[in-house]
CSV table of C-alpha atoms and ligand atoms in Angstrom, one decimal:
chain,number,residue,atom,x,y,z
A,272,MET,CA,0.7,-21.5,6.6
A,273,LYS,CA,4.3,-22.7,7.0
A,274,LYS,CA,6.6,-22.6,3.9
A,275,ILE,CA,10.1,-23.9,3.7
A,276,LEU,CA,12.3,-21.4,1.9
A,277,LYS,CA,15.4,-22.7,0.2
A,278,PRO,CA,18.3,-20.5,-0.9
A,279,LEU,CA,19.1,-20.2,-4.6
A,280,ALA,CA,21.9,-22.4,-5.9
A,281,HIS,CA,25.2,-20.6,-6.7
A,282,ASN,CA,24.6,-20.5,-10.4
A,283,GLN,CA,21.0,-19.3,-10.2
A,284,SER,CA,19.8,-15.7,-10.7
A,285,LEU,CA,16.6,-13.8,-11.6
A,286,LYS,CA,16.2,-13.3,-15.3
A,287,GLY,CA,13.4,-12.2,-17.7
A,288,GLU,CA,10.4,-10.0,-18.1
A,289,CYS,CA,7.3,-9.9,-16.0
A,290,GLN,CA,4.4,-7.8,-14.7
A,291,VAL,CA,3.2,-7.3,-11.2
A,292,PRO,CA,-0.4,-7.3,-9.9
A,293,PRO,CA,-2.5,-4.2,-10.4
A,294,ASP,CA,-2.0,-1.4,-7.8
A,295,LYS,CA,-4.1,-2.0,-4.7
A,296,SER,CA,-4.3,1.7,-3.7
A,297,ILE,CA,-5.7,2.7,-7.1
A,298,ALA,CA,-8.0,-0.3,-7.3
A,299,GLN,CA,-9.7,0.4,-4.0
A,300,ARG,CA,-10.3,4.0,-4.9
A,301,SER,CA,-11.6,3.1,-8.3
A,302,VAL,CA,-14.4,0.8,-7.1
A,303,ILE,CA,-15.5,3.3,-4.4
A,304,LEU,CA,-15.6,6.3,-6.7
A,305,ALA,CA,-17.3,4.3,-9.5
A,306,GLY,CA,-19.8,3.2,-7.0
A,307,ILE,CA,-21.0,6.7,-6.2
A,308,ALA,CA,-20.7,8.1,-9.7
A,309,LYS,CA,-23.6,8.4,-12.0
A,310,GLY,CA,-23.5,6.0,-15.0
A,311,GLU,CA,-21.5,3.0,-16.1
A,312,SER,CA,-17.8,3.0,-15.2
A,313,ILE,CA,-15.4,0.5,-16.5
A,314,ILE,CA,-12.4,-0.6,-14.5
A,315,ASN,CA,-9.7,-2.5,-16.4
A,316,ASN,CA,-7.1,-4.7,-14.7
A,317,PHE,CA,-8.8,-4.9,-11.3
A,318,PRO,CA,-6.6,-7.1,-9.0
A,319,MET,CA,-7.6,-10.5,-7.4
A,320,ALA,CA,-5.5,-9.7,-4.3
A,321,GLY,CA,-7.0,-9.8,-0.8
A,322,ASP,CA,-7.3,-6.0,0.0
A,323,PRO,CA,-9.0,-4.9,-3.3
A,324,GLN,CA,-11.3,-7.9,-3.2
A,325,SER,CA,-12.4,-6.9,0.4
A,326,THR,CA,-13.3,-3.4,-0.7
A,327,LEU,CA,-15.1,-4.7,-3.8
A,328,SER,CA,-17.2,-6.9,-1.6
A,329,ILE,CA,-18.0,-4.0,0.7
A,330,MET,CA,-19.3,-2.0,-2.2
A,331,GLU,CA,-21.5,-5.0,-3.2
A,332,LYS,CA,-22.8,-5.0,0.4
A,333,LEU,CA,-23.7,-1.4,-0.2
A,334,GLY,CA,-26.0,-2.5,-3.0
A,335,LEU,CA,-23.7,-1.8,-6.0
A,336,GLU,CA,-24.3,-3.8,-9.2
A,337,ILE,CA,-21.0,-5.0,-10.5
A,338,GLU,CA,-20.5,-7.0,-13.7
A,339,LYS,CA,-17.2,-8.9,-13.6
A,340,ASN,CA,-15.6,-10.3,-16.7
A,341,GLN,CA,-12.1,-11.6,-15.7
A,342,ASN,CA,-10.2,-8.5,-14.5
A,343,THR,CA,-12.7,-6.0,-16.0
A,344,LEU,CA,-15.4,-4.5,-13.9
A,345,LYS,CA,-18.5,-2.7,-15.2
A,346,ILE,CA,-20.0,-0.8,-12.3
A,347,LYS,CA,-23.5,0.7,-12.7
A,348,GLY,CA,-23.3,3.7,-10.3
A,349,GLN,CA,-26.5,5.7,-9.5
A,350,GLY,CA,-24.8,8.5,-7.5
A,351,ILE,CA,-24.3,8.5,-3.8
A,352,GLN,CA,-28.0,8.1,-3.2
A,353,GLY,CA,-27.9,4.9,-5.2
A,354,LEU,CA,-26.2,3.0,-2.4
A,355,LYS,CA,-28.2,1.0,0.1
A,356,GLU,CA,-28.0,0.8,3.9
A,357,PRO,CA,-25.9,-2.4,4.5
A,358,SER,CA,-27.6,-5.3,6.2
A,359,GLN,CA,-24.3,-6.9,7.1
A,360,ILE,CA,-21.1,-5.9,8.8
A,361,LEU,CA,-18.6,-4.3,6.4
A,362,ASP,CA,-15.6,-6.6,6.9
A,363,CYS,CA,-12.5,-4.8,5.6
A,364,GLY,CA,-10.2,-7.9,6.2
A,365,ASN,CA,-6.6,-6.7,6.4
A,366,SER,CA,-7.1,-3.5,4.5
A,367,GLY,CA,-6.4,-0.2,6.3
A,368,THR,CA,-7.1,1.7,3.0
A,369,GLY,CA,-10.5,0.0,2.7
A,370,PHE,CA,-11.4,0.6,6.3
A,371,ARG,CA,-10.4,4.3,6.4
A,372,LEU,CA,-11.8,5.3,3.0
A,373,ILE,CA,-15.1,3.5,3.7
A,374,MET,CA,-15.3,5.3,7.1
A,375,GLY,CA,-15.1,8.7,5.2
A,376,LEU,CA,-17.7,7.5,2.6
A,377,MET,CA,-20.2,6.3,5.2
A,378,ALA,CA,-19.7,9.1,7.7
A,379,GLY,CA,-20.5,11.7,5.0
A,380,HIS,CA,-23.4,9.7,3.4
A,381,PRO,CA,-26.4,12.0,3.4
A,382,ALA,CA,-29.0,9.3,3.8
A,383,GLY,CA,-28.3,8.5,7.4
A,384,PHE,CA,-27.2,4.9,6.9
A,385,PHE,CA,-26.2,2.9,9.9
A,386,SER,CA,-23.0,0.9,9.2
A,387,VAL,CA,-20.5,-1.3,11.2
A,388,LEU,CA,-17.0,-1.7,10.0
A,389,SER,CA,-14.7,-4.5,11.2
A,390,GLY,CA,-11.4,-6.0,10.2
A,391,ASP,CA,-9.0,-8.9,10.9
A,392,GLN,CA,-6.7,-9.3,13.9
A,393,SER,CA,-4.1,-7.0,12.5
A,394,LEU,CA,-6.5,-4.3,11.3
A,395,SER,CA,-8.3,-4.3,14.7
A,396,LYS,CA,-5.1,-3.1,16.4
A,397,ARG,CA,-4.5,-0.2,14.0
A,398,PRO,CA,-5.2,3.4,15.0
A,399,MET,CA,-8.5,4.8,13.6
A,400,LYS,CA,-8.7,8.0,15.8
A,401,ARG,CA,-6.6,9.9,13.2
A,402,VAL,CA,-9.7,9.5,10.9
A,403,THR,CA,-12.6,9.5,13.4
A,404,GLU,CA,-11.5,12.7,15.2
A,405,PRO,CA,-11.3,15.0,12.1
A,406,LEU,CA,-14.5,13.4,10.8
A,407,LYS,CA,-16.2,14.1,14.1
A,408,SER,CA,-14.9,17.7,14.0
A,409,LEU,CA,-17.0,18.1,10.8
A,410,GLY,CA,-20.1,16.8,12.6
A,411,ALA,CA,-19.8,13.0,11.9
A,412,GLN,CA,-21.6,10.5,14.2
A,413,ILE,CA,-19.1,7.7,14.9
A,414,TRP,CA,-18.7,5.3,17.8
A,415,GLY,CA,-16.1,2.5,18.3
A,416,ARG,CA,-13.9,0.6,20.7
A,417,GLU,CA,-11.6,2.6,22.8
A,418,ASN,CA,-13.4,5.8,22.3
A,419,ALA,CA,-13.7,5.4,18.5
A,420,SER,CA,-10.0,4.7,18.0
A,421,LYS,CA,-10.1,1.0,17.1
A,422,ALA,CA,-12.3,-1.3,15.0
A,423,PRO,CA,-15.2,-2.2,15.2
A,424,ILE,CA,-16.5,1.2,14.3
A,425,CYS,CA,-20.2,2.2,14.0
A,426,ILE,CA,-21.3,5.1,11.9
A,427,ILE,CA,-24.6,6.9,11.2
A,428,GLY,CA,-24.0,9.0,8.1
A,429,LYS,CA,-25.0,12.6,7.5
A,430,SER,CA,-23.9,15.4,5.2
A,431,LEU,CA,-21.0,17.0,7.1
A,432,ASN,CA,-19.9,20.6,7.6
A,433,GLY,CA,-17.2,22.0,5.3
A,434,GLY,CA,-14.3,24.0,6.6
A,435,SER,CA,-10.5,23.6,7.0
A,436,ILE,CA,-8.6,20.7,8.5
A,437,LYS,CA,-4.9,20.4,9.2
A,438,THR,CA,-4.1,16.7,9.6
A,439,ALA,CA,-1.7,15.6,12.3
A,440,VAL,CA,-0.1,12.8,10.2
A,441,ALA,CA,0.9,12.5,6.5
A,442,SER,CA,-1.6,9.7,5.5
A,443,ALA,CA,-3.2,9.3,2.1
A,444,GLN,CA,-5.8,7.1,3.8
A,445,LEU,CA,-6.8,9.9,6.1
A,446,LYS,CA,-6.7,12.5,3.4
A,447,SER,CA,-8.8,10.3,1.1
A,448,ALA,CA,-11.4,9.6,3.8
A,449,LEU,CA,-11.8,13.3,4.3
A,450,LEU,CA,-12.1,13.9,0.5
A,451,LEU,CA,-14.8,11.3,0.2
A,452,ALA,CA,-16.7,12.8,3.1
A,453,GLY,CA,-16.2,16.3,1.5
A,454,LEU,CA,-17.9,15.2,-1.7
A,455,ASN,CA,-21.2,15.3,0.1
A,456,ALA,CA,-20.6,18.0,2.6
A,457,GLN,CA,-22.6,21.2,3.0
A,458,ALA,CA,-19.7,23.4,2.0
A,459,PRO,CA,-16.2,23.1,0.6
A,460,LEU,CA,-13.6,21.3,2.6
A,461,ILE,CA,-9.9,22.2,2.7
A,462,ILE,CA,-7.4,19.7,3.9
A,463,THR,CA,-3.7,20.4,4.6
A,464,GLU,CA,-1.2,17.7,5.3
A,465,PRO,CA,2.1,18.1,7.2
A,466,VAL,CA,4.0,16.3,4.4
A,467,ALA,CA,2.6,15.3,1.0
A,468,SER,CA,1.2,11.7,0.9
A,469,ARG,CA,0.3,9.7,-2.3
A,470,ASN,CA,-2.2,11.5,-4.5
A,471,HIS,CA,-4.1,8.7,-6.2
A,472,THR,CA,-7.5,9.9,-4.9
A,473,GLU,CA,-6.9,13.4,-6.2
A,474,ILE,CA,-6.0,12.2,-9.7
A,475,MET,CA,-9.0,9.9,-9.8
A,476,LEU,CA,-11.4,12.5,-8.4
A,477,GLN,CA,-10.5,14.6,-11.4
A,478,SER,CA,-11.2,11.7,-13.8
A,479,PHE,CA,-14.6,11.4,-12.3
A,480,GLY,CA,-15.3,15.1,-12.8
A,481,ALA,CA,-15.2,16.1,-9.1
A,482,ASN,CA,-15.0,19.8,-8.1
A,483,PHE,CA,-11.5,19.3,-6.8
A,484,LYS,CA,-8.6,21.8,-6.5
A,485,GLN,CA,-4.9,21.3,-5.6
A,486,VAL,CA,-4.4,24.5,-3.7
A,487,ASP,CA,-0.6,24.0,-3.1
A,488,GLU,CA,1.7,21.1,-2.5
A,489,LEU,CA,0.2,20.2,0.9
A,490,THR,CA,-3.4,21.5,0.5
A,491,VAL,CA,-6.4,20.2,-1.4
A,492,GLN,CA,-9.9,21.4,-1.6
A,493,ILE,CA,-13.1,19.5,-2.4
A,494,SER,CA,-16.4,21.1,-3.1
A,495,PRO,CA,-19.6,19.1,-3.0
A,496,ASN,CA,-20.8,17.9,-6.4
A,497,SER,CA,-21.8,14.6,-8.1
A,498,LEU,CA,-19.4,12.4,-10.0
A,499,LYS,CA,-19.7,11.2,-13.6
A,500,ALA,CA,-18.8,7.6,-14.6
A,501,THR,CA,-15.5,7.1,-16.4
A,502,GLU,CA,-13.0,4.4,-17.4
A,503,ILE,CA,-10.0,3.6,-15.2
A,504,ASN,CA,-6.9,1.5,-16.2
A,505,ILE,CA,-5.1,0.2,-13.2
A,506,PRO,CA,-1.3,0.0,-13.6
A,507,GLY,CA,1.0,-2.5,-12.0
A,508,ASP,CA,1.6,-1.9,-8.3
A,509,PHE,CA,4.9,-0.1,-7.8
A,510,SER,CA,5.2,-1.4,-4.2
A,511,SER,CA,4.9,-5.0,-5.5
A,512,ALA,CA,7.5,-4.2,-8.2
A,513,ALA,CA,9.9,-2.9,-5.4
A,514,PHE,CA,10.3,-6.5,-4.1
A,515,LEU,CA,11.4,-7.8,-7.5
A,516,ILE,CA,13.7,-4.9,-8.0
A,517,ALA,CA,15.3,-5.5,-4.6
A,518,ALA,CA,15.7,-9.2,-5.3
A,519,ALA,CA,17.4,-8.5,-8.7
A,520,LEU,CA,19.7,-6.0,-7.0
A,521,ILE,CA,21.1,-8.4,-4.4
A,522,ILE,CA,21.1,-11.7,-6.3
A,523,PRO,CA,24.3,-11.8,-8.4
A,524,ASN,CA,24.0,-11.9,-12.3
A,525,SER,CA,20.3,-11.0,-12.3
A,526,GLU,CA,18.6,-8.9,-14.9
A,527,LEU,CA,14.8,-8.2,-14.8
A,528,THR,CA,12.4,-6.0,-16.7
A,529,ILE,CA,9.1,-5.3,-15.0
A,530,LYS,CA,6.5,-3.8,-17.4
A,531,GLN,CA,3.5,-1.5,-17.0
A,532,ILE,CA,4.3,-0.3,-13.5
A,533,GLY,CA,2.5,2.7,-12.0
A,534,LEU,CA,5.2,5.5,-11.6
A,535,ASN,CA,3.3,8.1,-9.8
A,536,PRO,CA,5.9,10.6,-8.4
A,537,THR,CA,4.3,10.3,-4.9
A,538,ARG,CA,5.1,6.6,-4.8
A,539,ILE,CA,8.5,6.1,-6.4
A,540,GLY,CA,10.9,7.5,-3.7
A,541,PHE,CA,12.2,3.9,-3.6
A,542,LEU,CA,13.8,4.4,-7.0
A,543,GLU,CA,15.7,7.5,-5.8
A,544,VAL,CA,16.8,5.6,-2.7
A,545,VAL,CA,18.2,2.6,-4.6
A,546,LYS,CA,19.9,4.8,-7.2
A,547,LYS,CA,21.6,6.6,-4.4
A,548,MET,CA,22.7,3.2,-3.1
A,549,GLY,CA,24.3,2.5,-6.5
A,550,ALA,CA,21.6,0.5,-8.2
A,551,ASN,CA,22.0,-0.2,-11.9
A,552,LEU,CA,18.4,0.5,-13.2
A,553,GLN,CA,16.7,2.1,-16.1
A,554,VAL,CA,13.2,3.6,-16.1
A,555,ASP,CA,11.3,4.0,-19.4
A,556,TYR,CA,8.1,6.0,-19.2
A,557,ASN,CA,5.2,5.0,-21.5
A,558,GLN,CA,2.9,7.5,-23.3
A,559,GLN,CA,0.0,8.6,-21.1
A,560,SER,CA,-2.7,11.1,-21.0
A,561,PRO,CA,-2.2,14.0,-18.5
A,562,ASP,CA,-5.2,13.0,-16.3
A,563,GLN,CA,-4.0,9.4,-15.8
A,564,GLU,CA,-1.4,7.8,-13.6
A,565,PRO,CA,2.1,7.7,-15.2
A,566,ILE,CA,3.3,4.2,-16.1
A,567,GLY,CA,6.4,2.6,-17.5
A,568,ASN,CA,8.9,-0.2,-17.5
A,569,ILE,CA,11.9,-0.7,-15.2
A,570,THR,CA,15.0,-2.8,-16.0
A,571,VAL,CA,17.3,-3.6,-13.1
A,572,LYS,CA,20.6,-5.5,-12.9
A,573,SER,CA,22.4,-6.8,-9.8
A,574,SER,CA,24.5,-4.1,-8.2
A,575,ASN,CA,27.0,-3.4,-5.5
A,576,LEU,CA,25.1,-1.3,-3.0
A,577,LYS,CA,26.2,1.3,-0.4
A,578,ALA,CA,24.5,2.6,2.7
A,579,VAL,CA,22.2,5.7,2.8
A,580,CYS,CA,20.5,7.9,5.4
A,581,LEU,CA,16.7,8.1,5.0
A,582,GLU,CA,14.7,10.7,6.8
A,583,GLY,CA,12.3,13.6,6.6
A,584,SER,CA,9.6,14.1,3.9
A,585,LEU,CA,11.1,11.2,1.9
A,586,ILE,CA,9.7,8.7,4.4
A,587,ALA,CA,6.0,9.3,3.4
A,588,ASN,CA,7.0,8.5,-0.2
A,589,ILE,CA,8.8,5.2,0.7
A,590,ILE,CA,6.4,4.2,3.5
A,591,ASP,CA,5.6,0.8,2.1
A,592,GLU,CA,9.1,0.1,0.9
A,593,ILE,CA,11.0,0.5,4.2
A,594,PRO,CA,10.9,-3.3,5.1
A,595,ILE,CA,12.5,-4.2,1.8
A,596,ILE,CA,14.9,-1.2,1.9
A,597,SER,CA,16.1,-2.5,5.3
A,598,LEU,CA,16.9,-5.8,3.7
A,599,LEU,CA,18.9,-4.0,0.9
A,600,ALA,CA,20.7,-2.0,3.6
A,601,ALA,CA,21.8,-5.3,5.2
A,602,ARG,CA,23.5,-6.1,1.9
A,603,ALA,CA,25.0,-2.6,1.4
A,604,GLU,CA,28.5,-1.4,2.3
A,605,GLY,CA,28.3,0.9,5.4
A,606,ILE,CA,25.8,1.8,8.0
A,607,THR,CA,22.2,2.8,6.9
A,608,GLU,CA,20.1,5.0,9.2
A,609,ILE,CA,16.3,5.2,8.8
A,610,LYS,CA,14.8,8.0,10.9
A,611,ASN,CA,11.4,9.7,11.3
A,612,ALA,CA,9.7,6.4,10.3
A,613,GLU,CA,7.5,5.9,13.5
A,614,GLU,CA,4.4,5.4,11.2
A,615,LEU,CA,5.9,2.0,10.5
A,616,ARG,CA,4.8,0.9,14.0
A,617,VAL,CA,1.1,1.1,13.1
A,618,LYS,CA,1.1,-0.7,9.7
A,619,GLU,CA,-0.1,-4.2,9.3
A,620,SER,CA,2.5,-5.1,11.9
A,621,ASP,CA,5.0,-3.0,13.9
A,622,ARG,CA,7.4,-3.0,11.0
A,623,LEU,CA,10.3,-1.5,12.9
A,624,LYS,CA,10.1,-4.1,15.6
A,625,VAL,CA,9.5,-7.0,13.1
A,626,MET,CA,12.4,-5.9,10.8
A,627,PHE,CA,14.7,-5.7,13.8
A,628,GLU,CA,13.7,-9.3,14.6
A,629,VAL,CA,14.0,-10.5,11.0
A,630,LEU,CA,17.4,-8.9,10.4
A,631,THR,CA,18.7,-10.1,13.8
A,632,GLY,CA,17.5,-13.6,12.9
A,633,LEU,CA,19.5,-13.4,9.7
A,634,GLY,CA,22.7,-12.6,11.6
A,635,VAL,CA,22.7,-8.9,10.7
A,636,LYS,CA,23.8,-6.2,13.2
A,637,VAL,CA,20.9,-3.9,13.6
A,638,SER,CA,19.5,-1.6,16.3
A,639,GLU,CA,16.0,-0.4,16.8
A,640,LYS,CA,15.2,3.2,17.6
A,641,PRO,CA,11.8,4.7,18.5
A,642,ASP,CA,11.5,6.1,14.9
A,643,GLY,CA,13.7,3.9,12.9
A,644,LEU,CA,16.5,1.4,12.4
A,645,ILE,CA,20.3,1.5,12.2
A,646,ILE,CA,21.6,-1.3,10.0
A,647,GLU,CA,25.2,-2.4,9.5
A,648,GLY,CA,25.5,-3.8,6.0
A,649,GLN,CA,27.4,-7.0,5.2
A,650,PRO,CA,27.9,-7.0,1.5
A,651,ASP,CA,30.4,-9.8,1.5
A,652,LYS,CA,28.9,-12.1,4.1
A,653,PRO,CA,25.8,-14.1,3.1
A,654,PHE,CA,22.9,-14.2,5.6
A,655,GLU,CA,23.4,-17.0,8.0
A,656,SER,CA,20.2,-17.4,9.9
A,657,LYS,CA,20.5,-18.1,13.6
A,658,GLN,CA,16.8,-18.8,13.9
A,659,LYS,CA,14.9,-21.5,11.9
A,660,THR,CA,11.4,-20.0,11.8
A,661,PHE,CA,10.5,-16.5,10.8
A,662,GLU,CA,7.0,-15.0,11.4
A,663,ALA,CA,5.0,-12.8,8.9
A,664,TYR,CA,2.9,-11.3,11.7
A,665,HIS,CA,-0.2,-11.0,9.3
A,666,ASP,CA,1.8,-8.6,7.2
A,667,HIS,CA,2.2,-9.2,3.4
A,668,ARG,CA,5.3,-7.0,3.1
A,669,ILE,CA,7.1,-8.8,5.9
A,670,ALA,CA,6.3,-12.2,4.3
A,671,MET,CA,7.7,-11.1,1.0
A,672,THR,CA,10.8,-9.5,2.6
A,673,ILE,CA,11.6,-12.8,4.4
A,674,LYS,CA,11.2,-14.7,1.1
A,675,ILE,CA,13.6,-12.4,-0.7
A,676,ALA,CA,16.1,-12.7,2.2
A,677,SER,CA,15.9,-16.5,2.0
A,678,LEU,CA,17.1,-16.6,-1.6
A,679,ILE,CA,20.5,-15.4,-0.5
A,680,CYS,CA,20.7,-17.2,2.9
A,681,LEU,CA,23.3,-19.9,3.5
A,682,ASN,CA,20.7,-22.2,5.0
A,683,GLU,CA,17.0,-23.1,4.5
A,684,ILE,CA,14.5,-21.2,6.7
A,685,VAL,CA,10.8,-21.6,7.5
A,686,LEU,CA,8.3,-18.8,6.9
A,687,ASN,CA,5.2,-18.9,9.1
A,688,GLY,CA,2.3,-17.0,7.5
A,689,SER,CA,3.5,-17.1,3.9
A,690,GLU,CA,-0.1,-16.8,2.7
A,691,TRP,CA,-0.2,-13.1,3.8
A,692,ALA,CA,1.6,-12.2,0.6
A,693,SER,CA,-1.7,-12.6,-1.2
A,694,VAL,CA,-3.1,-9.5,0.4
A,695,SER,CA,-1.3,-7.6,-2.4
A,696,PHE,CA,0.7,-10.1,-4.5
A,697,PRO,CA,-1.0,-13.6,-4.8
A,698,SER,CA,1.4,-14.8,-7.5
A,699,PHE,CA,4.5,-13.7,-5.7
A,700,TYR,CA,6.2,-17.1,-4.9
A,701,ASP,CA,5.3,-18.6,-8.3
A,702,LEU,CA,6.5,-15.5,-10.2
A,703,LEU,CA,9.9,-15.6,-8.4
A,704,ASP,CA,10.2,-19.3,-9.2
A,705,ASN,CA,9.4,-18.6,-12.8
A,706,LEU,CA,12.1,-15.9,-13.0
A,707,THR,CA,14.7,-18.1,-11.4
A,708,LYS,CA,17.1,-19.3,-14.1
B,84,S3P,C1,-2.2,3.7,1.3
B,84,S3P,C2,-1.6,4.7,2.1
B,84,S3P,C3,-0.5,4.4,3.0
B,84,S3P,C4,0.1,3.0,2.7
B,84,S3P,C5,-0.9,1.9,2.4
B,84,S3P,C6,-1.8,2.3,1.3
B,84,S3P,C7,-3.4,4.1,0.5
B,84,S3P,O1,-1.0,4.3,4.3
B,84,S3P,O2,1.0,2.6,3.7
B,84,S3P,O3,-0.2,0.7,2.1
B,84,S3P,O4,-3.9,3.4,-0.3
B,84,S3P,O5,-3.8,5.3,0.7
B,84,S3P,P1,-1.2,5.7,5.2
B,84,S3P,O6,-2.1,6.5,4.5
B,84,S3P,O7,-1.7,5.3,6.5
B,84,S3P,O8,0.2,6.3,5.2
């Protein structure tokens, strides 16, 4: 869908209080774990966004009874054996998280179910071998296009062997797929990552009473046992909030408060980055119980930004925020370097290539490296787009980055694929309009 994006008028800024949609990473995990727990789980604040809805409908295809009352789900789990062999293809849509976690679940399902997983055009290009290989090393039966490296993927489940796995990439999707398979394995499974990735699955496994242990910063252990139903409250998605924070930072005279955001330390590297860039922001943590995800409110005011260098273990923590950080870098004083970010090439789009294209189109001096970007900031010169139409490339975070850029562009631009924002943030354009004063 094409959308004409108009710049803000000189006297307009972003002002007010708001909330962002519930966290899509936490939501997808909640419906999967509730589906294999015993008893009735309650999930509060389940999102309407595309990715979580895709995973919800997969769990329904696996025979799960789900009572929906607005954003509250009541899930009657009957343990892993309560699931049914699916009679239809499990279509994960655009969701890499859904696809990879469901692969782990189905590969380790002890009842020998046959399942076929598919996805949309973007998901069908994404690498799956990083998950199928380690699962196969535990005895999983998996087939798929290009030697089980791309969707569609077929699986015949079985209880897998335990053991130790060192993953080649820092990926919470991979780690979570292995943890789900490990829940029904024949012996404990130990997983070590090269760099710590987000830990939502680990937190939630403990809420569901799993036999889980955090061995050290990079190593987790899961021992087979059954899960008990629980209640999960899904906080606002930090990665969605990052777009609003970024917009407030670069639009003069803005002041926004975003409430009830998930502030899990493995997700909020973006806050450290923007603070280093000179952001004027305040984080207020809310009370929480120790086994829950941390939440809080963030107040942000427009700020003069300066360049940063981003590399190393920080990259895993800001993996979803790099497109919008690249835009901030284009408004910061100095030259920003982003290194060690080759994972961005295998997200919903090749985000390094696409951000190079977007920034170049906005008149910014940028160079593309195999593992990152070098961006020359232009704090005093507004974006003056050389191209009229910008492409979202089936990528929600690219669509939203282009929209934020358009607000401070000298001229109107066209966004092709604006609808992709609804994968994580269906109310994105309306919310920005409402906050514009
Ligand atoms: C996610 C993990 C990250 C992230 C994605 C969601 C998750 O992917 O980019 O948006 O929910 O586990 P990787 O695990 O591939 O790094």
